[in-house]
Amino acid sequence: MNQTIQPVNLDNCDREPIHTPGFIQPHGALFAFDAQWRLTWRSANAQALLACAVPAPGDTLSRAHFTGYPDLHQLIADVQASPDGDVLPHAMFAEGPGGAFDVIAYRTAAGVICEFESHAGAAPLPPGFSFTSHRAMERLKREQTVDGLLRAAVEEVRRWTGFDRVMAYRFRHDDSGDVVAESVSDALDPFLGRRYPASDIPAQARRLYVINTVRLIADVRAAPVPVMPHDASDGPLDMSHGTLRSVSPIHIEYLNNMGVSASMSVSIVIGGKLWGMLACHHMAPRRVPYAVRMTCDVLAQVLAANLQGILANESSARAHAAASLRSRVVEEVLHANDIVRALSQEAGALCEGFKAHGLVVADGNRVIAAGGLPQAAAAELVDWLNASARPAGRLLYMNALDGLPPSLLVRMDVWCGLLALPFGTESRSWLLLLRKEQVETVMWGGKPEKAYASGPLGPRLTPRGSFDLWKEIVRGKAVPWDEADLDNAQKLLDELVRADSTHSVEISRARQQLMAMLGHDLRSPIQAISLTAELMQMRGGDSSLSSRLHSSSSRMQRLVEQVMDMSQMHSGLLKFSMQPFDLAALARQMLAESRAAHPGVAFDLAAPTALNIAGDADRIAQVLSNLLGNASHYGMPGEQVLVRIHQEDGCAVIEVSNASAPIPPELASTLFRPFKRIAGRITTNRNGLGLGLYITEQIVAGHHGTLAYSYKTPMVTFTATLPLLQPV
């Protein structure tokens, strides 16, 4: 039966059935038998290569076949008798009418495949090979680093095989590979340091590299030999475990474009995954003996075992280094008065520990960037994170910033990897670690400008073309944060949250002590100043001076009272004496006091005759006083302050309105926080602490009510809602 190679192009290469090519390389012959010893497939060159009677497709194996190769029948019988699922090859040396052969036989789901590799034209076994191979294994066992192991491996494999170039690839998270070690002829350009994209080794090829760990292409330009079936309806022959399997035309073209005539690959498999590869190139055809290839396979297994141990030690050392860094950073933070500055001073160590290229620390409006990220980009990134309302203690990480607003994407430029640690409990604080996109951080080693041939399947099938395609694939993406990064980051975040909480407790304790001191030590001198002002006025002294003294002492008294109220709120000591009282009568009383205190402001009250509620009358009077004072300070000159008290949905509602521009959104969101400063919008009340609305809201909340801000042109309105007195 005649077979032709199916056309393969760049659109279907990922789906190319390379494990069932229907062809073998011409330096050997292939036979496939079913469980009843019937020949189901045979390469077209079998009769001529072996020069003896061989079974035709459909024949049952008998003693009349393979005359001159007496041990072959026993080899096939041994393979047939091996346990189901055992795909390890059986091999022997055989010499007969066709010459000397290595015979490799292995089980398949259907039966047995037997391959003959001719010694004719193969490189001879290196002299003293047993001794030199044993010495090489011992050398590998003594190496203590990944780089040392791989350098030793490429040197030994090149010594055994005679290839012009032997490279060690190490694969990355995205299956792209770096040439990390190389032994190469002086006549060739070195490839050390170059990276090749994952697309150069399609997924199905990776699968085969795991299950068939040594692959030889003896002559790139040799014509493949078809394998003929007994019954074409049986489907293609699976050659996944074979040594003679023909080569993908795409891979052939790739090697031709590089000027390579023969190649061999030896897989480095760790934990069932393709960790790396020893790749060999020769500029002329080269056939390496089967015994040497199997020794290379054993070397790769020793290499993998040693690598696994070194990687485990490296992982342990990395965890220990991360713990040491975490301990030092947290200690610095705990002893620092300024957490943001303490973290920014550790920027270099943190970037090194997390393999990051930049760092941002933020707390409130403070943003410190290190590592080259523009300050404007850092500030906008922090604003975007704050808008996400992510709770403290929960990591956020990404390796591409596709979800960012367009304006921020432009600012971020090449900064694509983000590991965000939110640790602020009272105010939003961030530690951000950033990575640049891979194209920025990976160098194309060697000579990227070198011209390679480009075949009919396009420029992608050259090293340079492959790398250009890879750059397009990874544009806008950083190397992802691995499990160790995320685990270490979470541990650091937990420590930062605890440190921040400790700081908050210490600050709260200091604040309470300060407030208690202010209340105790300042009240007496303030009262003395106030009494002095009254005496001066009574005795006919300078009225303007006594008035200023009285005004200043009154303001100081209010500030002290606010501080004391806040101290009680933070310590949980603010109590309410809940009694029935008439809210409408209280409002009329407070308006009378406000008219006296602010003679230039017109107040308008709309209230029912009586409106009874249950609460602390003194505290509600404080609410009314604060709201009326706010309206007086912030209202437009000459405009009325409107006070409306009414009943709605089982609640008493107090509305205090004044004509004014709306409060900006960024200030409106912090109206009820302590120590904010919004008075800068006007020329009055510049000396407030920003506690009035905070205390007012806390008193209303203590009465199980709500306080809200709203704006309806031209009026700013604060609305307090309080429960009504329930009937007995």
Coordinates of C-alpha atoms in Angstrom, one line a residue, residues 133-505:
S133 CA 30.0 6.6 31.8
H134 CA 30.3 5.4 35.3
R135 CA 32.7 8.2 36.0
A136 CA 30.3 10.7 34.6
M137 CA 27.5 9.4 36.9
E138 CA 29.7 9.9 39.9
R139 CA 30.6 13.4 38.7
L140 CA 26.9 14.3 38.6
K141 CA 26.3 13.0 42.1
R142 CA 28.9 15.4 43.5
E143 CA 27.5 18.5 41.9
Q144 CA 25.6 20.7 44.4
T145 CA 23.9 23.3 42.2
V146 CA 21.4 23.2 39.3
D147 CA 23.8 25.1 37.0
G148 CA 26.7 22.8 37.9
L149 CA 24.6 19.7 37.2
L150 CA 23.5 20.9 33.9
R151 CA 27.0 22.0 32.8
A152 CA 28.4 18.6 33.7
A153 CA 25.5 16.8 31.9
V154 CA 26.0 18.6 28.6
E155 CA 29.8 18.1 28.7
E156 CA 29.4 14.3 29.3
V157 CA 26.7 13.8 26.7
R158 CA 28.7 15.7 24.1
R159 CA 31.8 13.6 24.9
W160 CA 29.8 10.3 24.5
T161 CA 27.8 11.2 21.4
G162 CA 30.2 13.5 19.5
F163 CA 27.5 16.0 18.6
D164 CA 28.6 19.5 17.6
R165 CA 26.3 21.1 20.2
V166 CA 24.6 19.9 23.4
M167 CA 22.3 22.3 25.2
A168 CA 20.4 22.0 28.5
Y169 CA 16.9 23.6 28.4
R170 CA 15.1 24.6 31.5
F171 CA 11.3 25.1 31.0
R172 CA 9.4 27.9 32.6
H173 CA 5.8 28.4 33.9
D174 CA 4.5 29.0 30.3
D175 CA 6.6 26.1 28.8
S176 CA 9.0 28.4 27.1
G177 CA 12.6 27.3 27.6
D178 CA 15.9 28.9 28.3
V179 CA 19.3 27.5 27.2
V180 CA 21.0 27.4 30.6
A181 CA 24.0 25.3 29.8
E182 CA 25.8 24.4 26.6
S183 CA 28.8 22.5 25.3
V184 CA 29.5 23.6 21.7
S185 CA 32.0 23.4 18.9
D186 CA 34.2 26.5 18.5
A187 CA 33.0 26.7 14.9
L188 CA 29.4 27.4 15.9
D189 CA 27.7 30.4 17.5
P190 CA 26.7 29.8 21.2
F191 CA 23.0 29.6 22.0
L192 CA 23.5 29.9 25.8
G193 CA 21.0 32.3 27.3
R194 CA 18.5 32.2 24.4
R195 CA 14.9 31.6 25.1
Y196 CA 12.6 29.6 22.9
P197 CA 8.8 29.8 23.0
A198 CA 6.5 27.0 24.1
S199 CA 5.1 26.9 20.5
D200 CA 8.4 25.4 19.3
I201 CA 7.5 22.2 21.2
P202 CA 3.8 21.6 20.7
A203 CA 1.7 19.9 23.5
Q204 CA 1.6 16.5 21.8
A205 CA 5.4 16.6 21.4
R206 CA 5.8 17.3 25.1
R207 CA 3.6 14.3 25.9
L208 CA 5.9 12.1 23.8
Y209 CA 9.0 13.5 25.5
V210 CA 7.6 12.4 28.8
I211 CA 6.7 8.8 27.8
N212 CA 9.7 8.3 25.4
T213 CA 12.6 10.1 26.9
V214 CA 15.3 9.7 24.2
R215 CA 14.6 10.7 20.6
L216 CA 17.2 10.5 17.8
I217 CA 16.8 12.1 14.3
A218 CA 19.8 10.5 12.5
D219 CA 19.5 12.4 9.2
V220 CA 17.1 15.3 8.8
R221 CA 17.2 15.0 5.0
A222 CA 16.8 11.2 4.7
A223 CA 13.6 10.0 3.0
P224 CA 11.2 8.3 5.4
V225 CA 10.1 4.7 4.9
P226 CA 6.4 4.0 4.8
V227 CA 4.9 1.4 7.3
M228 CA 2.3 -0.8 5.5
P229 CA -0.8 -2.2 7.3
H230 CA -2.4 -5.5 6.8
D231 CA -5.9 -3.9 7.2
A232 CA -6.1 -0.2 6.7
S233 CA -9.4 -0.1 8.6
D234 CA -7.5 -0.8 11.8
G235 CA -6.5 2.8 12.0
P236 CA -3.0 4.3 12.2
L237 CA -0.2 2.6 14.2
D238 CA 0.7 4.3 17.5
M239 CA 4.5 4.6 17.6
S240 CA 4.7 6.7 20.8
H241 CA 7.3 4.4 22.4
G242 CA 9.2 3.7 19.3
T243 CA 12.8 4.7 18.5
L244 CA 12.4 4.8 14.7
R245 CA 9.3 7.0 14.5
S246 CA 9.5 9.4 11.6
V247 CA 9.8 13.2 12.1
S248 CA 7.2 15.9 11.7
P249 CA 7.8 17.9 8.5
I250 CA 7.5 21.1 10.5
H251 CA 10.3 20.0 12.8
I252 CA 12.3 18.9 9.8
E253 CA 12.0 22.4 8.3
Y254 CA 12.9 24.1 11.6
L255 CA 16.1 22.0 11.8
N256 CA 16.9 22.6 8.1
N257 CA 16.5 26.4 8.6
M258 CA 19.0 26.2 11.5
G259 CA 21.5 24.2 9.3
V260 CA 21.1 21.1 11.6
S261 CA 21.4 17.7 9.9
A262 CA 21.0 15.4 13.0
S263 CA 19.6 15.9 16.5
M264 CA 18.9 14.0 19.7
S265 CA 16.9 15.0 22.7
V266 CA 17.0 13.5 26.2
S267 CA 14.1 14.4 28.5
I268 CA 14.6 15.5 32.1
V269 CA 11.4 14.4 33.8
I270 CA 10.7 15.4 37.5
G271 CA 7.5 14.5 39.2
G272 CA 6.0 13.2 35.9
K273 CA 6.4 16.6 34.2
L274 CA 8.9 17.7 31.6
W275 CA 11.2 19.9 33.6
G276 CA 13.9 20.3 31.0
M277 CA 15.8 18.7 28.1
L278 CA 19.2 17.9 26.8
A279 CA 19.1 18.9 23.1
C280 CA 21.9 17.8 20.7
H281 CA 22.6 19.2 17.2
H282 CA 25.0 18.1 14.6
M283 CA 25.7 19.8 11.3
A284 CA 26.1 16.5 9.4
P285 CA 24.0 13.2 9.7
R286 CA 25.0 11.3 12.8
R287 CA 23.7 8.0 14.2
V288 CA 24.4 7.4 17.9
P289 CA 24.4 3.7 19.1
Y290 CA 21.4 2.5 21.1
A291 CA 23.7 1.6 24.0
V292 CA 25.0 5.2 24.2
R293 CA 21.5 6.6 23.9
M294 CA 20.3 4.4 26.8
T295 CA 23.2 5.5 28.9
C296 CA 22.3 9.1 28.2
D297 CA 18.8 8.2 29.4
V298 CA 20.2 6.8 32.7
L299 CA 22.3 10.0 33.1
A300 CA 19.1 12.1 32.7
Q301 CA 17.4 10.0 35.4
V302 CA 20.4 10.5 37.8
L303 CA 20.3 14.2 36.8
A304 CA 16.6 14.4 37.5
A305 CA 16.9 12.8 40.9
N306 CA 19.8 15.1 41.9
L307 CA 17.9 18.1 40.5
Q308 CA 14.9 17.2 42.5
G309 CA 16.9 17.2 45.7
I310 CA 18.6 20.5 44.9
L311 CA 15.3 22.1 44.0
A312 CA 13.8 20.9 47.3
N313 CA 16.8 22.4 49.2
E314 CA 16.4 25.6 47.2
S315 CA 12.7 25.8 48.0
S316 CA 13.5 25.2 51.7
A317 CA 16.2 27.9 51.6
R318 CA 13.8 30.3 49.8
A319 CA 11.2 29.7 52.5
H320 CA 13.8 30.3 55.2
A321 CA 15.0 33.5 53.5
A322 CA 11.4 34.6 53.2
A323 CA 10.8 34.0 56.9
S324 CA 14.0 35.9 57.8
L325 CA 13.0 38.8 55.6
R326 CA 9.5 38.8 57.1
S327 CA 10.9 38.8 60.6
R328 CA 13.2 41.7 59.9
V329 CA 10.5 43.8 58.1
V330 CA 7.9 43.2 60.8
E331 CA 10.4 44.1 63.5
E332 CA 11.2 47.3 61.7
V333 CA 7.5 48.1 61.3
L334 CA 6.8 47.4 65.0
H335 CA 9.5 49.7 66.2
A336 CA 8.8 52.5 63.7
N337 CA 6.7 55.5 64.2
D338 CA 5.9 55.6 60.5
I339 CA 5.0 52.2 59.0
V340 CA 5.0 53.5 55.4
R341 CA 8.5 54.9 55.6
A342 CA 9.7 51.7 57.4
L343 CA 8.4 49.5 54.6
S344 CA 9.8 51.8 51.9
Q345 CA 13.2 51.5 53.4
E346 CA 13.1 47.8 52.9
A347 CA 12.1 48.1 49.2
G348 CA 15.3 46.5 47.9
A349 CA 15.1 43.5 50.1
L350 CA 11.4 43.0 49.5
C351 CA 11.8 43.3 45.7
E352 CA 14.7 40.7 45.8
G353 CA 12.7 38.4 48.0
F354 CA 9.7 38.4 45.7
K355 CA 11.6 38.7 42.4
A356 CA 9.8 42.0 41.9
H357 CA 11.1 45.0 39.9
G358 CA 9.2 47.8 41.8
L359 CA 7.4 48.5 45.1
V360 CA 4.7 51.0 46.3
V361 CA 3.7 51.7 49.8
A362 CA 0.6 53.8 50.5
D363 CA -1.3 55.0 53.5
G364 CA -4.2 57.5 53.0
N365 CA -2.9 60.2 50.7
R366 CA 0.8 59.2 51.1
V367 CA 2.2 57.1 48.2
I368 CA 5.9 56.2 48.0
A369 CA 7.1 54.4 44.9
A370 CA 10.4 52.6 44.4
G371 CA 12.0 50.8 41.5
G372 CA 11.2 53.1 38.6
L373 CA 7.3 53.1 38.6
P374 CA 6.2 56.7 38.0
Q375 CA 4.7 58.5 41.0
A376 CA 1.6 59.4 39.0
A377 CA 1.0 55.8 38.0
A378 CA 1.6 54.6 41.6
A379 CA -1.0 57.1 43.0
E380 CA -3.6 56.3 40.4
L381 CA -3.0 52.5 41.0
V382 CA -3.6 53.1 44.7
D383 CA -6.8 55.0 44.0
W384 CA -8.1 52.2 41.8
L385 CA -7.3 49.7 44.6
N386 CA -9.0 51.8 47.2
A387 CA -12.1 52.0 45.0
S388 CA -12.2 48.2 45.0
A389 CA -12.9 48.2 48.8
R390 CA -10.8 45.1 49.3
P391 CA -10.7 44.1 53.0
A392 CA -7.5 44.2 55.0
G393 CA -5.7 40.8 55.0
R394 CA -6.9 39.6 51.5
L395 CA -4.2 39.3 48.8
L396 CA -4.8 40.6 45.3
Y397 CA -2.5 39.3 42.5
M398 CA -2.4 39.4 38.7
N399 CA 0.2 39.0 36.0
A400 CA -1.7 41.1 33.4
L401 CA -3.6 44.3 34.0
D402 CA -6.4 43.8 31.5
G403 CA -9.1 44.9 34.0
L404 CA -7.6 48.4 34.7
P405 CA -9.2 51.6 33.4
P406 CA -7.7 52.7 30.1
S407 CA -6.0 55.8 31.6
L408 CA -4.3 53.7 34.2
L409 CA -3.2 51.1 31.7
V410 CA -1.4 53.8 29.7
R411 CA 0.3 55.0 32.9
M412 CA 1.4 51.5 33.9
D413 CA 3.2 50.9 30.6
V414 CA 5.4 47.8 31.0
W415 CA 4.4 47.2 34.7
C416 CA 2.1 44.2 34.3
G417 CA 2.5 42.0 37.4
L418 CA 0.8 43.1 40.7
L419 CA 0.9 41.6 44.1
A420 CA -1.1 43.8 46.5
L421 CA -1.1 43.4 50.3
P422 CA -3.8 45.5 52.0
F423 CA -3.0 45.8 55.7
G424 CA -4.5 49.0 57.1
T425 CA -7.2 48.4 59.7
E426 CA -8.3 52.0 60.5
S427 CA -7.2 53.5 57.2
R428 CA -6.5 51.8 53.9
S429 CA -2.8 50.9 53.6
W430 CA -1.1 49.0 50.9
L431 CA 2.2 47.3 50.1
L432 CA 2.4 46.7 46.4
L433 CA 5.0 44.5 44.6
L434 CA 5.2 44.9 40.8
R435 CA 6.8 43.1 37.9
K436 CA 7.5 44.2 34.4
E437 CA 6.3 42.4 31.3
Q438 CA 8.3 39.4 30.2
V439 CA 9.6 41.0 27.0
E440 CA 11.2 43.7 29.2
T441 CA 12.9 41.2 31.5
V442 CA 14.0 38.4 29.1
M443 CA 17.1 38.9 26.9
W444 CA 17.4 37.1 23.6
G445 CA 20.9 35.7 24.0
G446 CA 23.5 35.2 21.3
K447 CA 22.9 37.1 18.1
P448 CA 19.2 37.7 17.6
E449 CA 19.9 39.7 14.4
K450 CA 21.4 36.6 12.7
A451 CA 19.6 35.7 9.5
Y452 CA 18.1 32.3 9.3
A453 CA 16.5 30.7 6.2
S454 CA 12.7 30.8 6.0
G455 CA 10.9 27.9 4.4
P456 CA 7.5 27.5 2.8
L457 CA 5.8 27.3 6.1
G458 CA 6.8 30.8 7.1
P459 CA 9.3 32.7 9.2
R460 CA 8.0 31.2 12.4
L461 CA 10.0 28.1 11.7
T462 CA 13.3 29.9 12.5
P463 CA 14.6 30.7 15.9
R464 CA 14.3 34.4 15.3
G465 CA 10.8 34.1 13.9
S466 CA 9.7 31.9 16.8
F467 CA 11.0 34.5 19.3
D468 CA 9.2 37.3 17.5
L469 CA 5.9 35.3 17.7
W470 CA 6.6 34.6 21.4
K471 CA 7.0 38.4 22.1
E472 CA 3.5 39.0 20.6
I473 CA 2.0 36.2 22.8
V474 CA 3.5 37.5 26.1
R475 CA 3.1 41.2 25.4
G476 CA 1.4 42.9 28.4
K477 CA 2.1 39.9 30.7
A478 CA 4.5 39.5 33.6
V479 CA 6.0 36.2 35.0
P480 CA 3.1 35.0 37.2
W481 CA 3.5 34.9 41.0
D482 CA 4.1 31.3 41.9
E483 CA 2.8 29.4 44.9
A484 CA 5.8 30.2 47.0
D485 CA 5.4 33.9 46.2
L486 CA 1.7 33.9 47.3
D487 CA 2.4 31.8 50.4
N488 CA 5.2 34.1 51.5
A489 CA 3.1 37.2 50.7
Q490 CA 0.2 36.0 52.7
K491 CA 2.4 35.3 55.7
L492 CA 3.9 38.8 55.4
L493 CA 0.4 40.3 55.1
D494 CA -0.8 38.5 58.2
E495 CA 2.2 39.9 60.1
L496 CA 1.6 43.4 58.7
V497 CA -2.1 43.3 59.7
R498 CA -1.1 42.3 63.3
A499 CA 1.6 45.0 63.4
D500 CA -0.8 47.6 62.1
S501 CA -3.4 46.5 64.7
T502 CA -0.8 46.8 67.4
H503 CA 0.1 50.3 66.3
S504 CA -3.6 51.2 66.3
V505 CA -4.0 49.9 69.8

